[in-house]
CSV table of C-alpha atoms in Angstrom, one decimal:
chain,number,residue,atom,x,y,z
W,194,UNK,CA,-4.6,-3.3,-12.8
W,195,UNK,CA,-1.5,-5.4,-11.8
W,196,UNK,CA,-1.8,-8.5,-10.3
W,197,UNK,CA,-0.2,-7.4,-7.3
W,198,UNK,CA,-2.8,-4.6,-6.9
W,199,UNK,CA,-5.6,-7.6,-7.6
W,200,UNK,CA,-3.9,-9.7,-5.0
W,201,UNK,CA,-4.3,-7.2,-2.8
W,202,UNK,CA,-7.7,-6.0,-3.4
W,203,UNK,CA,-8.9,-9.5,-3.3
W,204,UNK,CA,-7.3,-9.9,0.3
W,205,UNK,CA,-8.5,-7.1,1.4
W,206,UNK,CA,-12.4,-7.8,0.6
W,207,UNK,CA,-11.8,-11.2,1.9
W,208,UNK,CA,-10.5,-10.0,5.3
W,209,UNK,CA,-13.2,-8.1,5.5
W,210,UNK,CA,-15.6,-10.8,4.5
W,211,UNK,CA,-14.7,-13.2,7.2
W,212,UNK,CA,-14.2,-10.5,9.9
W,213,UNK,CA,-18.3,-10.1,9.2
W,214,UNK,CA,-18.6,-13.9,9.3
W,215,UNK,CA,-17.0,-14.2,12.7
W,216,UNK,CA,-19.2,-11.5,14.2
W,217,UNK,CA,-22.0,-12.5,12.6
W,218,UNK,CA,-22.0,-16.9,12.1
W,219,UNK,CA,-25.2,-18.3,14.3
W,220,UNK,CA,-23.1,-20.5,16.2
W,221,UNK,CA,-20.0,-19.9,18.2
W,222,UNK,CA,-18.3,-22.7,17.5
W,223,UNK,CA,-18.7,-21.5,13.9
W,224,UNK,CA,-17.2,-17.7,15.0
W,225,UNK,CA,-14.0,-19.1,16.6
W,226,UNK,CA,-13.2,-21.5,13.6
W,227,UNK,CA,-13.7,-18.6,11.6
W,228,UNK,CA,-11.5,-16.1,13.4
W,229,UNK,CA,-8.7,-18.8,13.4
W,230,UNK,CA,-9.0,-18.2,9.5
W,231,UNK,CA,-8.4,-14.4,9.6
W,232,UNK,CA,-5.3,-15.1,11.8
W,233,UNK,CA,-3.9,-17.3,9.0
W,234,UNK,CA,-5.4,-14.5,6.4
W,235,UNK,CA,-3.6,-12.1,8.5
W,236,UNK,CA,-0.6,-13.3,8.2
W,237,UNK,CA,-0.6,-13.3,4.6
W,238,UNK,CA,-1.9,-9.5,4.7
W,239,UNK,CA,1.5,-8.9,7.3
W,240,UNK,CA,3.8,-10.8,4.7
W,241,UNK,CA,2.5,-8.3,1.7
W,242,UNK,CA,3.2,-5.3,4.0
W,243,UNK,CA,6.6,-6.4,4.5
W,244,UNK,CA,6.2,-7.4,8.1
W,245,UNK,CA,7.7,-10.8,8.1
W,246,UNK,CA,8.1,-10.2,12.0
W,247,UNK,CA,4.7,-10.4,12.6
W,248,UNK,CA,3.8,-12.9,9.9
W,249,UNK,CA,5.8,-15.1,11.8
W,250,UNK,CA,3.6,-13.9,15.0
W,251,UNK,CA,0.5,-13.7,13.9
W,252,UNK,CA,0.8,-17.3,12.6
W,253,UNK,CA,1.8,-18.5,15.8
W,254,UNK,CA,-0.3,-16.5,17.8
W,255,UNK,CA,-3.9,-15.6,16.1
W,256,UNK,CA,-4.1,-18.8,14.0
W,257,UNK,CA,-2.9,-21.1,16.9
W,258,UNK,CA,-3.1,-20.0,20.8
W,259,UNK,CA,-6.0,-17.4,20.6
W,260,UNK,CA,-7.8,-20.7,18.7
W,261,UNK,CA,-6.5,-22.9,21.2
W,262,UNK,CA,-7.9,-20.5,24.4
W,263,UNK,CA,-11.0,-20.2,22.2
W,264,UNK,CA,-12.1,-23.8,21.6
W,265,UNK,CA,-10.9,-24.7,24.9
W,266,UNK,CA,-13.5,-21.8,26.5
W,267,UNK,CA,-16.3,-22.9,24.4
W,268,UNK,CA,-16.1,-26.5,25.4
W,269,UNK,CA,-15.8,-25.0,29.0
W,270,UNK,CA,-18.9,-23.0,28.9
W,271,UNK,CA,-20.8,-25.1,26.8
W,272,UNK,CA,-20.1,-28.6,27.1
W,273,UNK,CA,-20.4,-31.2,23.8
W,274,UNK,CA,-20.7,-28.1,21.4
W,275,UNK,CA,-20.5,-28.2,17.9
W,276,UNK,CA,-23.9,-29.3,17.0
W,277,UNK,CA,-26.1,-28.6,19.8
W,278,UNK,CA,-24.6,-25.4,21.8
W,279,UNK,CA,-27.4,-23.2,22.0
W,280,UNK,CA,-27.6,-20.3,19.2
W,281,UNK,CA,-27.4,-16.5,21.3
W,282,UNK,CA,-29.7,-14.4,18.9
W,283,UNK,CA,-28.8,-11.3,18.3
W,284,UNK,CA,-31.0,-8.4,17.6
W,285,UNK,CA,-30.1,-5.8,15.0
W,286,UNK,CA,-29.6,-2.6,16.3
W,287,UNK,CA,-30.3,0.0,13.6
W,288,UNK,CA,-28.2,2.9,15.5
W,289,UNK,CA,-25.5,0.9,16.3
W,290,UNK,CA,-25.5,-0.3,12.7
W,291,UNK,CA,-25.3,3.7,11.7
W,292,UNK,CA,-23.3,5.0,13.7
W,293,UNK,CA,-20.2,2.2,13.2
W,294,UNK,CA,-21.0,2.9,9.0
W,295,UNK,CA,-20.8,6.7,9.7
W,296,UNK,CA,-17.5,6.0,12.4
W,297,UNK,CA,-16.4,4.2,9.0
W,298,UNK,CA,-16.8,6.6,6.8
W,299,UNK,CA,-14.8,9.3,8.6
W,300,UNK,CA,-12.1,7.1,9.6
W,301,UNK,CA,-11.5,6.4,6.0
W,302,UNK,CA,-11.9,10.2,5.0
W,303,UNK,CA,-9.4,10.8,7.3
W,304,UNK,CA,-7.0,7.9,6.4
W,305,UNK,CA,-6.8,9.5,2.6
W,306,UNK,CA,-6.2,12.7,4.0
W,307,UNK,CA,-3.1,11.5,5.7
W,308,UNK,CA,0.2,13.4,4.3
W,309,UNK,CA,2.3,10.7,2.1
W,310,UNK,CA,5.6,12.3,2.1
W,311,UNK,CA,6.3,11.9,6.2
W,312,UNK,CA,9.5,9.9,6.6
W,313,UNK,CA,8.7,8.7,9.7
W,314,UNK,CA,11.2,7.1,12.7
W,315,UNK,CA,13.3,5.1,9.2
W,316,UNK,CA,15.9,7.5,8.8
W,317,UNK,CA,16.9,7.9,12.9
W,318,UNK,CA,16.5,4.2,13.0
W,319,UNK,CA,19.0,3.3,9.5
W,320,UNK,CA,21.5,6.2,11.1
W,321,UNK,CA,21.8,4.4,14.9
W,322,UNK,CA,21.2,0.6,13.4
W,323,UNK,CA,25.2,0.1,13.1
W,324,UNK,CA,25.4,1.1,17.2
W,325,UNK,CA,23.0,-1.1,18.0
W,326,UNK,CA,24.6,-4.5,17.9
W,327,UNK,CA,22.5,-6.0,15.8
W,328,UNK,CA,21.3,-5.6,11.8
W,329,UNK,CA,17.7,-6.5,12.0
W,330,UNK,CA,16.0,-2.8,12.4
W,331,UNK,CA,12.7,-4.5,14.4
W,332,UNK,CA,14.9,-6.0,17.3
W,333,UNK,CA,17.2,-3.0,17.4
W,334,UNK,CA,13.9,-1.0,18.3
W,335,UNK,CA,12.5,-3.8,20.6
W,336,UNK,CA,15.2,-4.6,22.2
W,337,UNK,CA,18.0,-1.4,22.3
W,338,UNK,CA,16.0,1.8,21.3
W,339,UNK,CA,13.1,1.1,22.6
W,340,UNK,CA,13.8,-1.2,25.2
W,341,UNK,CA,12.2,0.2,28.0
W,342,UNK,CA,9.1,-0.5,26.5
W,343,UNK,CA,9.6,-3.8,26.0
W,344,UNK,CA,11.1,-4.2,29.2
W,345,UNK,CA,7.8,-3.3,30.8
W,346,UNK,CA,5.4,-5.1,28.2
W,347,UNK,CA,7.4,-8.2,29.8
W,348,UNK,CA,5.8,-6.5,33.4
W,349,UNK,CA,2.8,-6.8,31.8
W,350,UNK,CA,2.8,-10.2,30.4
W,351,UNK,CA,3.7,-11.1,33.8
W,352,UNK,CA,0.4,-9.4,35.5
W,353,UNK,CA,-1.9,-11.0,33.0
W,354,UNK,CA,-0.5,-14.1,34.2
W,355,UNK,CA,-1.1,-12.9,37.9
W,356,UNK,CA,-4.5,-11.9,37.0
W,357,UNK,CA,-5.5,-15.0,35.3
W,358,UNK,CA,-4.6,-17.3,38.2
W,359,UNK,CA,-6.0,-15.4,40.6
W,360,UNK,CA,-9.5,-16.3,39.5
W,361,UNK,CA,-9.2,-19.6,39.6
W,362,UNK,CA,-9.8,-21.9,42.6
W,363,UNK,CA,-8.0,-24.7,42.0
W,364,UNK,CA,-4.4,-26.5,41.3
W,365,UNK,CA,-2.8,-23.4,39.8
W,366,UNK,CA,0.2,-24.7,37.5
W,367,UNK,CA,1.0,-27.5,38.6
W,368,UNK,CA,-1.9,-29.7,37.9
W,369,UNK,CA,-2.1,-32.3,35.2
W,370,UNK,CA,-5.2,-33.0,32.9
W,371,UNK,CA,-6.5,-36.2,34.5
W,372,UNK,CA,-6.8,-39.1,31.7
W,373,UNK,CA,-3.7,-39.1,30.1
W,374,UNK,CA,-3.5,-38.8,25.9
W,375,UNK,CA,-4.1,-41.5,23.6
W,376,UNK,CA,-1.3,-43.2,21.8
W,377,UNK,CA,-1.6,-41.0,18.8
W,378,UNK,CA,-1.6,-37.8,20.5
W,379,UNK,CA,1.9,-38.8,22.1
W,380,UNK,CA,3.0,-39.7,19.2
W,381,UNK,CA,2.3,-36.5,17.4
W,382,UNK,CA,3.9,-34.7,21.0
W,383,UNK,CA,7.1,-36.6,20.5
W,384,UNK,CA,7.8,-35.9,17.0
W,385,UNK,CA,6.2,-32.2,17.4
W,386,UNK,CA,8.0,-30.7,20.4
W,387,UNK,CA,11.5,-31.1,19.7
W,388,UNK,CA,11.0,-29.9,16.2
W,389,UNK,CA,9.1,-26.8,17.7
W,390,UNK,CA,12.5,-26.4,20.6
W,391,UNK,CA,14.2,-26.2,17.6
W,392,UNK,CA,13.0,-24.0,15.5
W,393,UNK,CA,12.6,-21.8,18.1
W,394,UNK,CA,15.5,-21.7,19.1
W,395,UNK,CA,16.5,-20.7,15.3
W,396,UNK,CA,13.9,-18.1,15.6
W,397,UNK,CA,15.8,-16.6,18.5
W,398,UNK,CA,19.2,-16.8,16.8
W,399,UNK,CA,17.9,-15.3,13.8
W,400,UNK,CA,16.7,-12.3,15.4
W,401,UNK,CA,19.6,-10.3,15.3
W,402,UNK,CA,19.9,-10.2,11.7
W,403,UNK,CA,16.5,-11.2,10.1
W,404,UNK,CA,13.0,-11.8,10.8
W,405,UNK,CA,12.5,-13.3,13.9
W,406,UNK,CA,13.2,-12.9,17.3
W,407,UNK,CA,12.2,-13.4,21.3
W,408,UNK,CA,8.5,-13.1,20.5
W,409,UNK,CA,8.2,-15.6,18.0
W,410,UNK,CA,10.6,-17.8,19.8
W,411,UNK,CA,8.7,-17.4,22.9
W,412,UNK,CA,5.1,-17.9,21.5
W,413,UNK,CA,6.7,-21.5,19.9
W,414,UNK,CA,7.8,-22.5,22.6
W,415,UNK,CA,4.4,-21.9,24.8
W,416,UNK,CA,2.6,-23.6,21.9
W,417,UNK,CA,4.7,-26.7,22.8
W,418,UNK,CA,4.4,-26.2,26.7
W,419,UNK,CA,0.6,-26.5,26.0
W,420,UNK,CA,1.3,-29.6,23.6
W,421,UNK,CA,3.1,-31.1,26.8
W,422,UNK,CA,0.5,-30.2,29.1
W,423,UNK,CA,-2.2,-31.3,26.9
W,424,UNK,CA,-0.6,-35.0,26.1
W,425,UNK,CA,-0.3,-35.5,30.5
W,426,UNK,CA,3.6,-35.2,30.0
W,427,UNK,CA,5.1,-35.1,33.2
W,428,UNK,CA,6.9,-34.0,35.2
W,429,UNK,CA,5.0,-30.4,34.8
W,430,UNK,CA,7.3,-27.5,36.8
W,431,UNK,CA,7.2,-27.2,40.1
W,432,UNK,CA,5.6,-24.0,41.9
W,433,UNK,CA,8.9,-22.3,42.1
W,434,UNK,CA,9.8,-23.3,39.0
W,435,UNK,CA,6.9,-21.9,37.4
W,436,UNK,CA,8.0,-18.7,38.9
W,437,UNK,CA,11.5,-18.4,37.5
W,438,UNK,CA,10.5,-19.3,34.1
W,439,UNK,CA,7.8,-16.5,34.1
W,440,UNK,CA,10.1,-13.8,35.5
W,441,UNK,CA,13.1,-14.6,33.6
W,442,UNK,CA,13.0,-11.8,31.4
W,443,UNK,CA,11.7,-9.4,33.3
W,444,UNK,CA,14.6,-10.1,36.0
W,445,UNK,CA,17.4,-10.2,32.4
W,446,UNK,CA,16.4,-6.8,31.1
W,447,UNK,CA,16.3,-5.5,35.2
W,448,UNK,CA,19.9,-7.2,35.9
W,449,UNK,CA,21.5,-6.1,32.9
W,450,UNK,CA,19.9,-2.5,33.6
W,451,UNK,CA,21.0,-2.1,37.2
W,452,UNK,CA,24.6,-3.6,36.3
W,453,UNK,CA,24.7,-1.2,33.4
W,454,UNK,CA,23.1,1.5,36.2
W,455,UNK,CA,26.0,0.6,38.6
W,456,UNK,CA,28.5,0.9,35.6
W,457,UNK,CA,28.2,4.9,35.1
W,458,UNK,CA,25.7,4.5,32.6
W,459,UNK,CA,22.1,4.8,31.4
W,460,UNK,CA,19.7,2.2,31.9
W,461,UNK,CA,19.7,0.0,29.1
W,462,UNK,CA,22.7,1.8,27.5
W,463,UNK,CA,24.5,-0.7,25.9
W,464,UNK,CA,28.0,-0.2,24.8
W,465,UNK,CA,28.2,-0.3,21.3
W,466,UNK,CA,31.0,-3.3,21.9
W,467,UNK,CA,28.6,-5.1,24.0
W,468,UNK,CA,25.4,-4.7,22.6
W,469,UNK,CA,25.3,-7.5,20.7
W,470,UNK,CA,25.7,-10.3,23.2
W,471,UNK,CA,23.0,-8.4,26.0
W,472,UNK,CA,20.6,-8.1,23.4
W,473,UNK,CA,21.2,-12.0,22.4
W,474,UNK,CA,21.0,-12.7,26.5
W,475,UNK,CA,17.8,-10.6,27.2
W,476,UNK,CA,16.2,-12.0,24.2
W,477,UNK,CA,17.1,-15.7,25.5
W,478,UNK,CA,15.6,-15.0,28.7
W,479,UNK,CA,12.5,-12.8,27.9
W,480,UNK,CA,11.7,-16.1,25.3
W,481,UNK,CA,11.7,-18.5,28.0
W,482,UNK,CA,9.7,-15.7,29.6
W,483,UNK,CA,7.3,-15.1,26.8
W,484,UNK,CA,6.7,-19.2,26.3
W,485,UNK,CA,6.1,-19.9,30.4
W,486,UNK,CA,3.9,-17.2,30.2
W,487,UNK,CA,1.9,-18.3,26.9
W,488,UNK,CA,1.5,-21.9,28.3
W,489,UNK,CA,0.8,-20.6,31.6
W,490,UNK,CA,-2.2,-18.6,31.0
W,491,UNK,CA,-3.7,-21.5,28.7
W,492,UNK,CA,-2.9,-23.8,31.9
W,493,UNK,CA,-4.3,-21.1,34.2
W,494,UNK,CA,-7.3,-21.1,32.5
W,495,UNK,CA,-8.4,-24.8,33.7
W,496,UNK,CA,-9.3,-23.3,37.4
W,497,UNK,CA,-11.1,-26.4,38.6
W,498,UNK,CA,-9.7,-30.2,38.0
W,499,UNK,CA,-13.3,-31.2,37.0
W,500,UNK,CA,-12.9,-28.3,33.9
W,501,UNK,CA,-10.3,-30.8,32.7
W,502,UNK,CA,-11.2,-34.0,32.4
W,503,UNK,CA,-14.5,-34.2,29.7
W,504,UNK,CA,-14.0,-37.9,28.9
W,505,UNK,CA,-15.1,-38.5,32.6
W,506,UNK,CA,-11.6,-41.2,32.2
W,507,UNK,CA,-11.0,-39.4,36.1
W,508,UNK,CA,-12.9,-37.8,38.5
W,509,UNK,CA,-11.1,-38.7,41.6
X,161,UNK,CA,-8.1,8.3,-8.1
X,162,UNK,CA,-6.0,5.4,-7.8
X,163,UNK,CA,-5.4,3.5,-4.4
X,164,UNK,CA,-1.4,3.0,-3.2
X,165,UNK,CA,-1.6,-0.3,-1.3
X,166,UNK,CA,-1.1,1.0,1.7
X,167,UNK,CA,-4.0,2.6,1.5
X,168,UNK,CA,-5.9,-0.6,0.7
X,169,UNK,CA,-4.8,-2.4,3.6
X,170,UNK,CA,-5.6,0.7,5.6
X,171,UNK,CA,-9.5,1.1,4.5
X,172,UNK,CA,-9.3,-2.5,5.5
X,173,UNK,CA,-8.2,-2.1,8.9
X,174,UNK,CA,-10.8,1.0,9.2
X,175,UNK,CA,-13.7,-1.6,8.3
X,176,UNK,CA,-12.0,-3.9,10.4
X,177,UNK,CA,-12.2,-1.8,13.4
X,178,UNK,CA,-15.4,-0.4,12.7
X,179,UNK,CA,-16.9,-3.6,12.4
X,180,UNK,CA,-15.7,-5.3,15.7
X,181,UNK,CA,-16.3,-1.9,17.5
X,182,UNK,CA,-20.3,-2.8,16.2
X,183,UNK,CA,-19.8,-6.4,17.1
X,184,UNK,CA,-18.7,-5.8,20.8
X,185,UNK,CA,-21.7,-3.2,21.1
X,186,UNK,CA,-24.8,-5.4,19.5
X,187,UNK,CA,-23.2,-9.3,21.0
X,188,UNK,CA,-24.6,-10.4,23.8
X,189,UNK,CA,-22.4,-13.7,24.5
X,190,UNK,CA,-19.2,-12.6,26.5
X,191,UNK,CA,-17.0,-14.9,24.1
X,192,UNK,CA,-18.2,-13.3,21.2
X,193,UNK,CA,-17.4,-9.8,22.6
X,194,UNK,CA,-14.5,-11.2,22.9
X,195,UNK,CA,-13.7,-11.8,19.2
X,196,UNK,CA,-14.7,-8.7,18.8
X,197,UNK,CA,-12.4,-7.0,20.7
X,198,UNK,CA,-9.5,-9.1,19.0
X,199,UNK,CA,-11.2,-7.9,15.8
X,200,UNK,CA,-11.0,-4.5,16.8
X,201,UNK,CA,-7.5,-5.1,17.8
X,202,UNK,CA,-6.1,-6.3,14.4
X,203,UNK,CA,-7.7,-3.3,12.5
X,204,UNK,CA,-5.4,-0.9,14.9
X,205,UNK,CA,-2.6,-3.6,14.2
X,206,UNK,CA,-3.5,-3.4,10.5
X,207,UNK,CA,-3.5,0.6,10.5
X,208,UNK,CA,-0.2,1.1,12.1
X,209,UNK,CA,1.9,-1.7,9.7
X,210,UNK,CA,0.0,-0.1,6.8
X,211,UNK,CA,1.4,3.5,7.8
X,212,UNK,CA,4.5,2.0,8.3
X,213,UNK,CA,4.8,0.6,4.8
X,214,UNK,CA,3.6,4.0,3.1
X,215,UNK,CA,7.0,5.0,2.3
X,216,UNK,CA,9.0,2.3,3.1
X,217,UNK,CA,12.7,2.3,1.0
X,218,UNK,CA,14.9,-0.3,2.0
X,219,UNK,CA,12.5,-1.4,4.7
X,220,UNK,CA,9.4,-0.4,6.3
X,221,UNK,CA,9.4,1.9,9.2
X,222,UNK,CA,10.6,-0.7,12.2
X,223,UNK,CA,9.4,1.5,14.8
X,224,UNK,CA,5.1,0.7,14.3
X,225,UNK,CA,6.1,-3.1,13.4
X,226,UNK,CA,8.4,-3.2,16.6
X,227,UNK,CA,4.8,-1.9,18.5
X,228,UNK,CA,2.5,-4.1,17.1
X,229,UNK,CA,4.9,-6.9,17.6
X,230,UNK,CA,4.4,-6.1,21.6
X,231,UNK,CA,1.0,-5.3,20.7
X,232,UNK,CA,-0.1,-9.4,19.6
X,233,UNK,CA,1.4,-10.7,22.4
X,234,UNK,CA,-0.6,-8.0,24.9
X,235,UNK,CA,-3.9,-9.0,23.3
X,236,UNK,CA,-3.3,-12.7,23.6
X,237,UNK,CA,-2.7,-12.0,27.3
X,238,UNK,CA,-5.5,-9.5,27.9
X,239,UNK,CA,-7.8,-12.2,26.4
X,240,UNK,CA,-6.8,-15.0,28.0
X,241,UNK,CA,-7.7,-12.9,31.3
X,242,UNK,CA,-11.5,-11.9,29.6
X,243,UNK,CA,-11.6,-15.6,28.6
X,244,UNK,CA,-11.0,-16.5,32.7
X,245,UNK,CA,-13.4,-13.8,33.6
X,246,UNK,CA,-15.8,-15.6,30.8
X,247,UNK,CA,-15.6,-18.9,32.4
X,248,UNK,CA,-15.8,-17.9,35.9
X,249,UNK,CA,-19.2,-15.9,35.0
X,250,UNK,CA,-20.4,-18.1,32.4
X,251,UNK,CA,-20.4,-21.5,34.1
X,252,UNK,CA,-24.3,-21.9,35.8
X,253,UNK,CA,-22.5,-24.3,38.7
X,254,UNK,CA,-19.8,-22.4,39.5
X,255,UNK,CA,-20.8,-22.4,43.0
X,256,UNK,CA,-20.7,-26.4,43.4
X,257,UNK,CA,-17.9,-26.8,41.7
X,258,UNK,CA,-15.1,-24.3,42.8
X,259,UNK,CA,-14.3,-25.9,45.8
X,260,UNK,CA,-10.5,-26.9,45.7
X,261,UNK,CA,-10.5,-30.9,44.3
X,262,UNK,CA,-9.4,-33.4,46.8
């Protein structure tokens, strides 16, 4: 057995091993420190399948803002836990135990019996990569091939947002956590958000040609809007601001669609001379898009003003 | 019989999926269904990257990477809604509270 294969095994029954943990640690505090460990193990799983793309993701995403949502719900719903939340017991179900071994067990038959010789979309996507405008195969499918779909995943990035804020019944956006952050919080925010501007904004560059891209851009930058927000930094975007952060790339792919549209053309058919620069200028716009929107539905989230403040440092 | 590694990684994501599909069934705590369903989520995830890579020359297929790309960001989103609908149903003083702050 190689080492590689090892590696891999090894992974593979540790994923596993925590995915059990999560679902089955007494305490929830416990699960959601746990499932921030599969993200980070996920992303090493995504780096061996050469997915660098979503390494880069995943890293951002399920190790940091799905924790961040997490925690912050759990200290919502129950406050000071850690220690003394109360511990849900769950009672084993025998069928349901059965029936997800034997769902198991024919998923896996079937997996094995999948044909290994099918090329896949590789060879149509290698042939039109040199019309595309850019050299990185992933954002030529996100963002010219398939850009429709990504086009409308933007809609719906946009509706979750929607959604979330219309449960709450409070500030909205435009709120600040009352209290303020302690010296070495700003601190951290100071050195930390720039940094984070800036290698997003590599991220986005990068895109075109390597691993990276408007999606990990964007989620960087929402981690760093929810630094801000967190640290009391002000002054948070105004209502209408908001608003044309969070439609920004929905209303870049729609322009440069209708102009195209207007020009004789497809929607979203680039010329080949063009391509390049729309990509680069949708991608700009659905980051800014993608990080309002990340940010937003963590700020969303706080529905009342009394949510925020756990310190008790303001209640007026 | 040996295993190709794609086939490793894709057992894993049937287990995966198998076990957050038992997780959402049997928890009763909505923030653990939660998990669950992310769970569930990053087996599918784990499937399609895995099918991408099981011929991959040059590079894996772009096409499955390119929808699972889409795909994190969706769940984020769609959780961060369940997590809203979590707090809104799980806070006992919900009703004393949720007037607008003065």
């Amino acid at each position: 057995m190689s080492a590689a294969v090892f590696f891999d095994l090894l992974l593979a029954v540790t994923l596993v091993a925590v995915a059990w943990r999560v679902l089955h640690a007494p305490g929830t505090f416990e699960a959601v420190v746990v499932f921030i460990t599969l993200g980070l193990l996920m992303a090493i799983a995504w780096a061996r399948l050469s997915a660098p793309d979503i390494a880069l993701a995943e890293a951002a995403v399920g190790a940091g803002l799905t924790g961040v949502l997490l925690l912050d719900t759990l200290r919502a719903l129950h406050p000071g836990a850690g220690d003394k939340e109360p511990v849900v017991r769950h009672h084993p179900s025998w069928a349901a135990s059965v029936a997800a071994a034997v769902l198991a067990g024919v998923l896996v038959l079937a997996l094995l019996g999948i044909p290994r010789d099918a090329p896949g979309l590789t060879e149509r996507v290698v042939e039109e990569l040199p019309r595309s405008g850019v050299s990185q195969p992933v954002t030529a499918v996100l963002l010219n091939f398939r850009s429709y779909d990504t086009w409308l995943e933007l809609g719906v990035l946009l509706i979750a947002v929607v959604a979330v804020l219309s449960l709450r019944a409070g500030t909205g956006l435009t709120g600040v956590p009352p209290g303020g952050a302690g010296a070495p919080l700003l601190w951290l925010v100071r050195l930390l958000v720039p940094m984070v501007v800036l290698v997003g904004g590599y991220l986005l560059w990068l895109g075109k040609s390597a691993a990276g891209g408007a999606f990990q851009a964007g989620v960087l930058l929402g981690a760093a809007g929810v630094l801000l927000w967190l640290a009391g930094q002000r002054p948070v975007p105004r209502e209408w601001q908001w608003r044309l952060l969070l439609a920004l790339g929905f209303a870049a792919f729609l322009g440069i669609g209708g102009v195209l549209m207007a020009g004789g053309r497809l929607l979203f058919e680039y010329p080949p001379e063009l391509a390049g620069t729309l990509i680069l200028l949708i991608e700009t716009g659905a980051a800014v898009s993608i990080g309002a929107t990340m940010a937003a539905l963590f700020i969303g989230l706080h529905f009342r003003t009394g949510e925020i403040s756990t310190g008790g440092a303001d209640d007026t | 019989m040996t295993l190709e590694q794609d086939q490793i990684y894709g057992i894993t994501a049937m287990l995966l999926f198998c076990l957050g599909l038992h997780g959402v069934v049997t928890r009763p705590d909505a923030l653990r269904k939660i998990i669950a369903l992310n769970i569930m989520g990053t087996g599918v995830f784990l499937f399609l990257v895995s099918i991408a890579k099981r011929n991959a020359g040059e590079f894996a297929d772009p096409v499955p990477h390119a929808m699972v790309l889409t795909g994190i960001v969706v769940a984020v989103s769609a959780s961060a809604f369940g997590l809203g609908l979590a707090r809104r149903l799980g806070s006992p003083d919900v009703e004393e509270k949720d007037d607008p702050p003065s």
